[in-house]
Amino acid sequence: MNEQIKLDIVFSACPHDCPSTCALEIERLDSKTIGRVRGAKDQNYTAGVVCAKVGRYAERVHHPDRLKYPLRRVGPKGAGEFERISWDEALDIVAAKMLEAEARHGPEAVWPYYYAGTMGLLQRDGINRLRHAKNYSGMHATFCSALSSAGFMAGAGKLAGPDPREMAKSDLVIIWGTNPVHTQVNVMTHVARARKERGARLVVIDVYQNATMKQADMALCLKPGTDAALACALMHILFRDGHADHDYLEKYTDCPKDLEAHVASRGPEWASEITGLPVEDIETLARWIGETPKSFFRLGYGFTRSRNGAISMHAASCVPAVTGAWLHEGGGAFHTNGGIFRTKKTLIEGNDVRDPSVRILDMSRIGAVLNGDKSDIGDGPPVDVLFIQNTNPVSVAPDQMRVLEGFVREDLFVCVHEQFMTETAKYADIVLPATMFLEHDDIYQGGGHQFLQPGPKVIDAPGECRSNHDVICDLAKRVGAQHPGFEMNEREILDTTLQDSGKGTWDELEEIKWLDCQPDFDEAHYINGFGWPDGKFRFRPEWSKLPLPNMGTVGPIGSIPRLPDFWDVIELETKEHPFRMATSPARSFLNSSFNETPSSLKREGRPEVMIHPDDAAELSIEEGDRVQLGNERGKVILHAVIFEGVRRGVLIVEGIFPNDAHEDGIGINALTGADAAAPYGGAAFHDNRVWIRSYKTA
């Protein structure tokens, strides 16, 4: 009776929308049940560390509110009134609606819509195989990385950089525009090693005193959307004080003399006026960078979610090019390793049958699309059928009131394949229950690191849940879609994809558990040249010609500065809207994932807004008061947190709570704009002007 039970430990990879893509060790208690989830110790990026919300994943997998059976709406849209039906009946209804829309308006009347609820290559992207096989409307993915990718690509020419494990070998780590304590905790593991073993300094640049800033040797809290001004001032000082590496600049960059002349008028005093940072802090940071060859710039996504976000990313990435930090192990700039994997997803996505003439719709503009705005849908048909996997647009899409207006259309048929009854699922006509990552097979690439990892099925799904791949294949048969991928099971399609990509077989990957795809030093540090034909880093990029998936240039692209500069196109405060608001990530949520789990909800409490004490005093707002935020797009009710760690005139709202966590059922994205940012689109989630007032006087 005293014999210790040996735990069955299985391996997987975290599927969520996070650059860490942690390698996981999972306690399997039986064929349907898991226990604790831990970071894999043997994978040297994860290094045994995982965020608390994933460590408690059992409460999500075994949540009593998981969807388990197909449902048909029987009440008004949004009321959440459904009846259980069979899978065959549900799929027959969905397929019939797709075929009816196609017969009436053509295939572009159907819009398969998805995002990063899972980052698995098959379960996330397989929806595109159905899209391409049927010529359904395309989707331009703009929620997350459209702006940041454009900004980094503009200079480096490739979405890759130094081995992120090199942070542990750096003497100065600059975390710019991201809060890894909340969003990718493994970054802090490697930073901690550098500080302990090398005495490295940590600099954090962000718009409020967040959890990562609290650990910094220097914490720079600037005004939202002003990052490029700081970058220009840093380059001004580096040139001024003799810290520019002119030999490197001549060999590896396109126009160093033009850049030096350009930033000569953009000194620390100029930047201080724009950013709100003290001149002495800008000078100190520039000196640290100039005196530290091994300076590692960890460039995040958050500071690019602004109308000038791509230009800010480019400007920040220019700084290590001025010093030649790329030459050193532990130096350079890293944003994402997405460009190193070279996975051939033709079979997964059906790219071999894609018709490039089919229209592409912007996912961030879903409200306008569903309301038939001609600037969005063009001369094509209205969207009559929406098929959704892996995302929750009624909560997470910008301009929420317009999105809701579209979803209540009586002539719009919506099918949602989901794990929980999300806000979006409540507006669906058919709801299908989806598997979670431990209940199906997939492979994962780490945007924040270099590992390709398998995620094998390790437990059975509850009820009648089906994987995304299985549902896509079943629908394909009913609507007459033809492609070899529809005839293959998960392991067959993954095995073929790996072999086509030169990465072995599924069985081999499952055996080794993770495949290190990191290029050698010379490639990762661009010693052999940057990703442009001439090998030169671009200080003067051609913004309209970046080799990125897009639907054409948008926004005021013609007025983008030719060289790095502060581009004044952000939503600045006005008399009517005297505050600027950013919607930053909460530690216990990930977009709208985990906002259904008890421990995450308990930790985060309720929707709150951080406001500076002096601003609160002027508005007679006290700690815990109910307040209302608003602008021309909508109004939201929250509770006030008086916090000295925000700047005056700036409001911070962390996390995406369920809409019904707000008193009036309206979530924070009612205040965010859906206007497409230059050069290729992207939502400016952190770039909003608002008013705030006590709810008593709202």
XYZ file of C-alpha atoms in Angstrom:
698
model
C 0.000 0.000 0.000
C 2.964 2.312 0.524
C 4.366 1.698 -2.957
C 4.748 4.987 -4.849
C 2.765 5.179 -8.087
C 4.998 5.867 -11.073
C 3.642 8.775 -13.080
C 3.179 8.377 -16.823
C 4.977 11.442 -18.259
C 4.201 12.334 -21.877
C 5.622 15.123 -24.036
C 3.961 17.827 -26.068
C 4.264 21.501 -26.989
C 2.148 24.420 -25.830
C -0.231 25.337 -28.674
C -1.112 28.881 -27.666
C -0.403 32.195 -29.380
C 2.906 32.877 -27.630
C 6.452 32.998 -29.054
C 7.716 30.648 -26.328
C 5.923 27.543 -27.713
C 7.091 25.732 -24.578
C 8.150 22.092 -24.646
C 5.967 20.337 -22.089
C 6.084 17.362 -19.761
C 2.567 16.261 -18.849
C 1.332 13.901 -16.169
C -1.077 11.458 -17.830
C -3.268 9.935 -15.145
C -5.273 7.743 -17.514
C -6.449 7.703 -21.133
C -8.734 10.704 -20.557
C -7.112 12.618 -17.704
C -4.013 14.749 -17.123
C -2.447 16.131 -13.955
C 0.298 18.752 -13.722
C 1.988 20.310 -16.744
C 5.651 21.336 -16.522
C 8.240 22.814 -18.836
C 10.565 20.234 -20.360
C 13.965 20.436 -18.674
C 15.857 18.828 -21.552
C 14.777 21.385 -24.148
C 17.237 24.186 -23.565
C 15.047 27.106 -24.522
C 12.076 26.115 -22.376
C 14.633 24.961 -19.754
C 12.033 23.523 -17.395
C 9.992 26.723 -17.096
C 6.368 27.214 -18.087
C 3.870 29.950 -17.257
C 1.471 29.368 -14.375
C -1.651 29.305 -16.543
C -0.306 26.431 -18.649
C 0.981 24.678 -15.531
C -2.667 24.500 -14.455
C -3.866 23.268 -17.846
C -5.776 20.360 -16.330
C -8.470 22.758 -15.204
C -8.922 23.857 -18.818
C -8.899 20.368 -20.355
C -11.339 19.048 -17.733
C -13.444 22.189 -17.365
C -17.117 21.326 -16.809
C -18.188 23.963 -19.356
C -16.322 22.458 -22.305
C -18.411 21.996 -25.407
C -18.909 18.260 -26.009
C -21.717 17.907 -28.561
C -22.880 19.684 -31.743
C -25.505 22.346 -31.108
C -28.125 24.198 -33.174
C -29.376 27.649 -32.245
C -33.012 27.792 -31.144
C -33.162 31.300 -29.663
C -32.203 34.802 -30.800
C -28.642 35.390 -31.976
C -26.390 36.050 -29.004
C -28.800 34.606 -26.444
C -26.872 31.343 -26.147
C -29.962 29.146 -26.559
C -29.141 25.863 -28.322
C -30.305 22.283 -28.706
C -28.125 19.207 -29.126
C -28.021 17.564 -32.565
C -25.914 14.859 -34.213
C -22.655 15.460 -36.064
C -24.159 14.362 -39.376
C -27.086 16.717 -38.994
C -24.802 19.619 -38.019
C -22.358 19.107 -40.888
C -25.182 18.615 -43.378
C -26.672 21.965 -42.328
C -23.336 23.790 -42.585
C -22.514 22.277 -45.975
C -25.981 23.072 -47.310
C -25.622 26.716 -46.272
C -22.201 26.908 -47.958
C -23.582 25.425 -51.171
C -26.633 27.713 -51.103
C -24.419 30.803 -50.695
C -22.159 29.591 -53.503
C -25.124 29.015 -55.817
C -26.576 32.430 -55.006
C -23.492 34.673 -55.073
C -20.491 32.516 -55.934
C -17.929 30.901 -53.590
C -16.590 34.243 -52.310
C -19.814 34.575 -50.304
C -18.274 32.031 -47.891
C -15.513 33.265 -45.566
C -13.482 30.716 -43.574
C -12.141 32.733 -40.637
C -9.493 31.615 -38.160
C -6.490 32.665 -36.140
C -4.105 31.437 -33.459
C -6.252 29.653 -30.882
C -3.838 26.883 -31.745
C -0.457 27.482 -33.347
C -0.291 23.919 -34.657
C 0.454 23.980 -38.370
C -2.231 21.466 -39.311
C -5.060 22.321 -36.942
C -4.586 26.079 -37.441
C -3.847 26.338 -41.167
C -5.742 23.353 -42.579
C -8.823 25.560 -42.976
C -7.014 27.186 -45.899
C -7.075 23.900 -47.817
C -10.880 24.081 -47.833
C -10.713 27.771 -48.733
C -8.391 27.245 -51.688
C -10.067 24.100 -52.981
C -13.412 25.940 -53.146
C -12.247 29.497 -53.968
C -13.865 30.846 -50.816
C -12.858 34.387 -49.803
C -9.279 34.708 -48.593
C -8.202 36.173 -45.257
C -5.400 38.629 -44.541
C -4.167 37.828 -41.005
C -3.684 41.191 -39.284
C -4.427 40.730 -35.574
C -0.886 40.137 -34.370
C 2.166 40.439 -36.564
C 1.300 42.326 -39.752
C 2.863 45.528 -38.423
C 5.807 44.045 -36.560
C 6.801 41.723 -39.410
C 6.724 44.574 -41.907
C 8.899 46.707 -39.644
C 11.548 44.064 -39.027
C 11.528 42.805 -42.614
C 11.984 46.375 -43.857
C 15.497 46.471 -42.437
C 16.753 42.912 -42.139
C 14.998 41.432 -45.168
C 14.162 38.223 -43.283
C 12.212 37.264 -40.178
C 15.144 35.782 -38.294
C 17.925 36.814 -35.973
C 20.419 35.639 -33.382
C 19.803 32.447 -31.480
C 17.491 33.650 -28.666
C 19.447 31.489 -26.230
C 22.255 34.022 -26.784
C 20.471 36.373 -24.393
C 22.268 34.390 -21.689
C 25.585 35.394 -23.304
C 24.797 39.080 -23.607
C 26.155 41.934 -21.517
C 23.161 44.196 -22.145
C 19.641 42.933 -22.884
C 17.138 45.511 -24.105
C 13.545 44.287 -23.933
C 11.611 46.690 -26.091
C 7.829 46.794 -26.255
C 7.009 43.450 -24.683
C 6.264 42.198 -21.169
C 7.729 38.671 -21.068
C 6.926 38.151 -17.398
C 3.305 38.123 -18.603
C 3.648 36.855 -22.157
C 6.786 34.701 -22.674
C 8.368 33.846 -19.380
C 11.264 31.886 -20.917
C 12.864 35.142 -22.047
C 13.370 35.978 -18.406
C 15.067 32.605 -17.788
C 17.844 33.477 -20.227
C 18.061 37.078 -19.060
C 18.470 35.841 -15.480
C 21.408 33.681 -16.570
C 23.102 36.645 -18.235
C 22.673 38.767 -15.125
C 23.886 36.043 -12.777
C 26.803 34.723 -14.832
C 27.934 37.887 -16.653
C 26.614 40.766 -14.589
C 24.559 41.834 -17.595
C 22.281 44.847 -17.429
C 18.596 44.672 -18.279
C 16.804 47.606 -19.910
C 13.029 47.529 -20.421
C 11.206 50.003 -22.655
C 7.414 50.109 -22.435
C 4.417 52.373 -21.839
C 3.816 51.528 -18.168
C 5.603 50.051 -15.174
C 4.732 46.438 -15.808
C 6.032 43.273 -14.185
C 9.075 43.077 -16.485
C 10.005 46.713 -15.841
C 10.122 45.997 -12.124
C 13.103 43.693 -12.735
C 15.068 46.147 -14.883
C 18.293 48.042 -14.194
C 16.795 50.805 -16.318
C 13.061 51.116 -16.983
C 12.035 53.632 -19.626
C 8.343 54.460 -19.609
C 7.588 56.431 -22.753
C 4.420 57.788 -24.313
C 2.578 55.226 -26.460
C 3.578 55.264 -30.113
C 6.771 57.309 -29.679
C 9.355 54.508 -29.798
C 10.862 55.611 -33.109
C 11.772 58.991 -31.628
C 13.753 57.233 -28.897
C 15.495 55.044 -31.481
C 16.483 58.069 -33.556
C 17.905 59.860 -30.532
C 19.921 56.774 -29.573
C 21.410 56.686 -33.073
C 22.103 60.437 -32.907
C 24.144 59.965 -29.737
C 25.935 56.872 -31.054
C 27.119 58.802 -34.113
C 27.873 61.930 -32.055
C 29.962 60.139 -29.451
C 31.971 57.892 -31.737
C 30.157 54.638 -30.973
C 29.017 53.975 -34.553
C 30.951 51.175 -36.254
C 31.682 52.854 -39.590
C 33.435 49.841 -41.085
C 30.388 47.693 -40.358
C 28.058 50.388 -41.660
C 29.912 50.683 -44.960
C 29.960 46.924 -45.514
C 26.514 45.932 -44.271
C 24.093 48.871 -44.612
C 22.621 50.789 -47.516
C 23.050 54.499 -46.708
C 24.932 55.118 -43.443
C 26.001 58.663 -44.319
C 22.431 59.658 -45.123
C 21.276 58.172 -41.825
C 23.958 60.019 -39.861
C 22.977 63.320 -41.473
C 19.293 62.603 -40.901
C 19.536 61.853 -37.170
C 21.895 64.791 -36.565
C 18.800 66.923 -35.907
C 17.083 64.281 -33.788
C 18.924 64.492 -30.510
C 17.861 63.594 -26.975
C 16.154 66.938 -26.342
C 14.001 66.452 -29.451
C 13.150 62.890 -28.419
C 12.444 63.915 -24.827
C 9.708 66.281 -25.995
C 8.049 63.514 -27.993
C 8.555 60.514 -25.690
C 8.362 62.196 -22.295
C 11.623 60.508 -21.257
C 14.287 62.494 -19.393
C 17.244 63.534 -21.547
C 19.663 61.967 -19.071
C 17.970 58.557 -19.406
C 18.253 58.665 -23.189
C 21.921 59.646 -22.895
C 22.628 56.869 -20.387
C 20.997 54.179 -22.498
C 22.889 55.319 -25.599
C 26.157 55.190 -23.652
C 25.429 51.696 -22.376
C 24.661 50.521 -25.914
C 27.735 52.221 -27.350
C 30.060 50.791 -24.723
C 28.599 47.259 -24.840
C 29.322 45.304 -28.030
C 27.186 42.410 -26.830
C 23.886 44.313 -26.770
C 20.873 42.080 -27.467
C 17.689 43.857 -28.592
C 14.620 41.701 -27.862
C 11.966 43.474 -29.936
C 8.370 42.626 -29.044
C 4.977 42.942 -30.669
C 3.312 45.366 -28.272
C 4.976 48.581 -29.386
C 4.029 47.885 -33.015
C 0.273 47.764 -32.338
C 0.061 51.415 -33.207
C -0.656 53.254 -36.432
C 3.072 53.904 -36.807
C 4.035 50.486 -35.429
C 5.905 49.159 -38.474
C 7.998 52.307 -38.641
C 8.765 52.080 -34.922
C 9.916 48.460 -35.265
C 12.171 49.383 -38.175
C 13.687 52.303 -36.260
C 14.422 50.145 -33.202
C 16.032 47.442 -35.361
C 18.336 50.071 -36.889
C 20.123 50.780 -33.596
C 22.236 47.572 -33.427
C 23.095 48.058 -37.110
C 24.718 51.399 -36.221
C 26.922 49.815 -33.545
C 27.605 46.564 -35.400
C 26.233 44.573 -32.460
C 25.272 41.855 -34.963
C 28.942 40.843 -35.166
C 28.966 39.486 -31.621
C 27.510 36.419 -29.960
C 24.967 37.854 -27.555
C 24.428 40.877 -29.785
C 22.039 41.999 -32.531
C 18.259 42.211 -32.743
C 15.689 39.447 -32.410
C 11.982 39.685 -33.107
C 10.895 36.284 -34.432
C 12.510 33.183 -35.892
C 9.554 32.530 -38.178
C 11.725 32.652 -41.287
C 14.135 29.843 -40.347
C 11.855 26.801 -40.468
C 11.028 26.696 -44.181
C 8.218 24.222 -43.614
C 6.454 23.367 -46.870
C 2.764 23.625 -46.031
C 1.385 23.005 -49.520
C -0.374 19.824 -48.466
C -1.707 21.362 -45.259
C -2.972 24.583 -46.848
C -3.746 23.460 -50.385
C -1.536 26.159 -51.861
C -1.224 24.151 -55.064
C -4.899 24.834 -55.874
C -5.035 28.447 -54.705
C -6.446 30.938 -57.210
C -4.656 34.282 -56.636
C -7.549 36.184 -58.203
C -9.894 35.320 -55.317
C -10.511 38.342 -53.121
C -8.781 38.671 -49.753
C -10.590 40.180 -46.766
C -8.854 41.767 -43.766
C -9.606 39.843 -40.560
C -9.303 42.981 -38.421
C -11.986 44.589 -40.572
C -14.530 41.852 -39.874
C -17.073 44.370 -38.602
C -16.923 46.377 -41.817
C -16.852 43.216 -43.948
C -19.960 41.744 -42.347
C -21.731 45.077 -42.733
C -20.977 45.079 -46.458
C -18.655 48.075 -46.665
C -17.684 48.370 -50.323
C -14.186 49.529 -49.407
C -13.712 46.105 -47.793
C -15.677 43.645 -49.915
C -15.080 45.420 -53.215
C -17.310 44.463 -56.125
C -17.725 40.951 -54.792
C -20.688 39.458 -52.962
C -21.603 39.991 -49.322
C -20.341 37.424 -46.832
C -23.342 35.166 -46.259
C -21.579 32.259 -44.510
C -18.902 32.571 -41.853
C -17.061 29.421 -40.754
C -14.860 30.065 -37.704
C -12.085 28.057 -36.053
C -9.453 29.071 -33.458
C -10.612 32.619 -32.761
C -13.258 34.651 -30.948
C -13.814 37.839 -32.988
C -16.860 39.079 -31.049
C -14.428 39.565 -28.156
C -10.969 40.033 -29.668
C -11.571 41.903 -32.943
C -11.288 45.712 -32.939
C -14.315 48.002 -33.269
C -16.464 45.551 -31.323
C -19.760 47.392 -31.731
C -19.452 47.150 -35.502
C -18.570 43.471 -35.211
C -21.685 42.831 -33.115
C -23.762 44.703 -35.668
C -22.542 42.295 -38.333
C -23.103 39.146 -36.286
C -26.776 39.904 -35.627
C -27.585 39.939 -39.347
C -30.444 37.483 -39.824
C -29.227 36.615 -43.323
C -25.722 35.678 -42.061
C -25.144 31.996 -41.309
C -22.369 31.359 -38.765
C -20.754 28.068 -37.775
C -18.258 28.137 -34.898
C -15.983 25.184 -34.077
C -14.916 25.820 -30.482
C -13.882 24.449 -27.103
C -16.129 26.725 -25.002
C -19.295 28.734 -25.507
C -17.430 31.936 -26.316
C -19.041 35.267 -27.107
C -18.712 34.394 -30.805
C -20.189 30.915 -30.369
C -23.285 32.457 -28.773
C -24.004 34.214 -32.081
C -23.568 31.039 -34.147
C -26.288 29.059 -35.864
C -24.288 25.844 -35.475
C -21.682 25.219 -32.754
C -19.295 22.283 -33.101
C -17.204 20.936 -30.183
C -13.434 21.059 -30.741
C -10.549 19.040 -29.362
C -7.728 20.593 -27.343
C -4.075 20.153 -28.196
C -3.562 16.978 -26.147
C -6.446 15.319 -27.987
C -5.111 15.487 -31.557
C -1.806 15.357 -33.471
C 0.101 18.400 -34.739
C 3.501 20.052 -35.102
C 4.595 23.440 -33.750
C 7.248 26.023 -34.639
C 8.639 28.353 -31.997
C 8.549 31.973 -33.178
C 10.530 32.914 -30.073
C 13.047 30.104 -30.467
C 14.344 27.593 -33.000
C 12.660 24.293 -32.213
C 10.236 22.321 -34.353
C 8.200 20.161 -31.984
C 5.595 17.413 -32.247
C 2.353 17.567 -30.328
C 1.042 14.006 -30.387
C -2.377 12.994 -29.168
C -1.952 11.779 -25.587
C -5.529 11.560 -24.234
C -8.988 10.971 -25.637
C -11.299 13.924 -26.109
C -14.449 14.227 -24.009
C -17.892 13.686 -25.467
C -18.011 14.001 -29.249
C -15.256 16.598 -29.754
C -13.554 16.470 -33.154
C -10.317 18.029 -34.361
C -10.154 20.907 -36.812
C -8.608 18.625 -39.418
C -11.386 16.054 -39.160
C -14.113 18.697 -39.432
C -12.475 20.317 -42.472
C -12.206 16.944 -44.208
C -15.831 16.061 -43.409
C -17.057 19.396 -44.756
C -14.899 19.041 -47.873
C -16.685 15.816 -48.805
C -20.086 17.451 -48.402
C -19.286 20.564 -50.479
C -17.368 18.750 -53.222
C -13.869 20.051 -52.411
C -11.064 18.012 -53.958
C -7.507 17.764 -52.598
C -5.252 14.883 -51.482
C -5.041 16.386 -47.973
C -8.725 15.691 -47.402
C -8.077 11.958 -47.796
C -5.278 11.781 -45.197
C -5.427 11.456 -41.434
C -3.490 13.776 -39.153
C -0.335 11.701 -38.856
C -0.221 10.985 -42.589
C -0.412 14.652 -43.561
C 2.093 15.685 -40.886
C 4.517 12.931 -41.878
C 4.362 13.957 -45.538
C 4.796 17.632 -44.642
C 7.896 16.892 -42.573
C 9.420 14.768 -45.318
C 8.623 17.375 -48.001
C 10.368 19.945 -45.766
C 13.498 17.805 -45.321
C 12.836 17.358 -41.601
C 12.564 13.609 -41.331
C 9.399 11.723 -40.484
C 6.673 12.061 -37.874
C 7.959 9.000 -36.040
C 11.501 10.407 -35.964
C 10.327 13.787 -34.667
C 8.185 12.144 -32.018
C 11.195 10.076 -30.946
C 13.606 13.030 -30.546
C 10.793 15.292 -29.186
C 12.186 18.519 -30.682
C 14.294 19.451 -33.696
C 16.748 22.353 -33.405
C 16.480 24.374 -36.642
C 18.762 27.240 -35.605
C 21.000 28.383 -38.491
C 24.717 28.749 -37.863
C 26.153 31.943 -36.408
C 27.045 33.562 -39.733
C 23.551 33.113 -41.125
C 21.747 34.048 -37.907
C 23.845 37.189 -37.464
C 23.767 38.093 -41.153
C 27.563 37.895 -41.412
C 27.015 36.639 -44.948
C 24.699 39.546 -45.642
C 21.158 40.561 -44.761
C 18.140 39.150 -46.529
C 18.145 41.547 -49.473
C 19.780 40.784 -52.854
C 22.717 43.117 -52.126
C 23.093 41.826 -48.546
C 22.629 45.309 -47.078
C 20.507 46.238 -44.084
C 17.979 48.852 -45.219
C 17.919 52.166 -43.387
C 15.868 53.389 -46.376
C 13.408 50.573 -47.104
C 10.964 50.370 -49.993
C 7.844 50.025 -47.874
C 5.584 49.128 -50.793
C 7.777 46.187 -51.900
C 8.346 44.073 -48.807
C 8.145 40.311 -49.531
C 5.300 39.611 -47.117
C 1.827 38.086 -47.536
C -0.543 41.014 -47.871
C -3.527 42.332 -49.785
C -1.775 45.449 -51.056
C -0.673 48.625 -49.386
C -3.075 50.464 -47.104
C -3.118 53.588 -45.000
C -1.087 56.748 -45.646
C 1.883 54.790 -46.998
C 2.982 57.693 -49.172
C 3.829 59.787 -46.128
C 5.998 57.188 -44.366
C 9.372 58.803 -43.613
C 12.089 57.635 -45.975
C 14.568 57.135 -43.112
C 13.900 56.136 -39.466
C 11.797 58.830 -37.813
C 8.866 59.495 -35.531
C 5.795 59.279 -37.778
C 3.008 61.360 -36.288
C -0.036 59.351 -37.416
C -1.086 57.976 -34.022
C -4.387 58.791 -32.324
C -3.214 61.719 -30.241
C -5.302 63.000 -27.375
C -7.789 65.836 -27.981
C -9.897 68.095 -25.802
C -12.818 65.681 -26.141
C -10.589 62.596 -25.688
C -7.765 63.713 -23.385
C -6.313 60.241 -22.660
C -4.465 57.603 -24.662
C -5.300 53.976 -23.890
C -3.329 50.764 -24.446
C -4.865 47.289 -24.016
C -1.915 45.336 -22.646
C -1.792 41.576 -21.958
C -2.785 40.200 -18.571
C -0.581 37.612 -16.926
C -3.277 34.955 -16.519
C -5.070 35.339 -19.872
C -3.843 34.897 -23.424
C -6.105 37.012 -25.613
C -9.477 35.450 -24.728
C -8.014 32.021 -23.903
C -7.847 31.106 -20.202
C -10.450 33.732 -19.324
C -12.802 30.837 -18.623
C -10.577 28.983 -16.130
C -11.282 29.532 -12.418
C -7.685 30.169 -11.325
C -7.053 32.734 -14.068
C -10.301 34.549 -13.352
C -9.528 34.579 -9.630
C -6.061 36.032 -10.217
C -7.214 38.726 -12.617
C -10.334 39.646 -10.660
C -12.390 42.082 -12.686
C -11.893 44.467 -15.640
C -9.884 47.444 -14.421
C -8.168 50.516 -15.808
C -4.910 51.934 -14.443
C -4.842 55.711 -14.054
C -2.200 58.063 -12.652
C -3.018 59.477 -9.181
C -2.919 63.106 -10.386
C -5.286 62.383 -13.272
C -7.599 60.511 -10.924
C -7.603 63.388 -8.438
C -8.509 65.909 -11.129
C -11.451 63.742 -12.181
C -12.540 62.894 -8.605
C -11.893 59.206 -9.244
C -10.925 57.072 -6.266
C -9.444 53.574 -5.993
C -12.019 50.946 -6.978
C -14.523 53.425 -8.425
C -16.717 52.355 -11.295
C -15.646 54.391 -14.290
C -16.620 54.606 -17.910
C -14.208 54.943 -20.829
C -15.443 56.048 -24.205
C -14.745 57.410 -27.640
C -16.585 57.669 -30.941
C -16.513 53.869 -31.255
C -18.143 52.857 -27.976
C -18.275 52.942 -24.178
C -16.997 50.459 -21.603
C -17.469 50.168 -17.826
C -14.497 49.172 -15.629
C -13.101 49.824 -12.158
C -10.294 52.270 -11.461
C -6.860 51.331 -10.143
C -4.796 54.311 -8.999
C -1.257 53.533 -10.145
C 1.851 55.699 -10.200
C 3.415 53.403 -12.789
C 1.468 54.927 -15.672
C 2.201 58.273 -17.238
C -0.194 61.158 -16.889
C -2.640 61.125 -19.765
C -2.218 57.374 -20.342
C -4.640 54.600 -19.364
C -3.724 50.902 -19.284
C -6.316 48.130 -19.468
C -4.812 44.656 -19.023
C -6.317 41.540 -20.495
C -9.316 40.596 -22.561
C -11.989 39.687 -20.063
C -15.149 38.013 -21.333
C -17.547 40.664 -22.554
C -20.063 39.661 -19.893
C -17.470 40.384 -17.176
C -18.224 44.050 -17.886
C -21.402 45.442 -16.365
C -23.061 46.228 -19.673
C -21.693 43.211 -21.545
C -19.446 45.345 -23.744
C -15.730 44.455 -23.798
C -12.647 46.621 -24.124
C -12.371 46.230 -27.902
C -15.407 48.429 -28.276
C -12.851 51.252 -27.972
C -10.168 49.965 -30.364
C -10.090 51.047 -33.994
C -10.209 48.770 -37.027
C -8.678 51.202 -39.508
C -5.873 49.396 -41.323
C -2.398 50.677 -40.486
C 0.291 51.176 -43.126
C 1.963 49.575 -44.964
C -0.043 46.317 -45.209
C -2.624 46.487 -42.452
C -2.744 45.523 -38.820
C -4.906 46.563 -35.906
C -3.708 49.404 -33.671
C -4.928 47.805 -30.435
C -2.691 50.017 -28.255
C -3.351 53.307 -30.049
C -6.653 54.753 -28.874
C -7.768 58.132 -27.613
C -10.519 58.034 -25.015
C -12.226 59.959 -22.271
C -12.676 58.621 -18.738
C -15.143 59.730 -16.117
C -16.762 58.528 -12.969
C -19.658 56.247 -13.855
C -21.922 58.373 -11.665
C -21.536 61.259 -14.114
C -21.149 59.256 -17.349
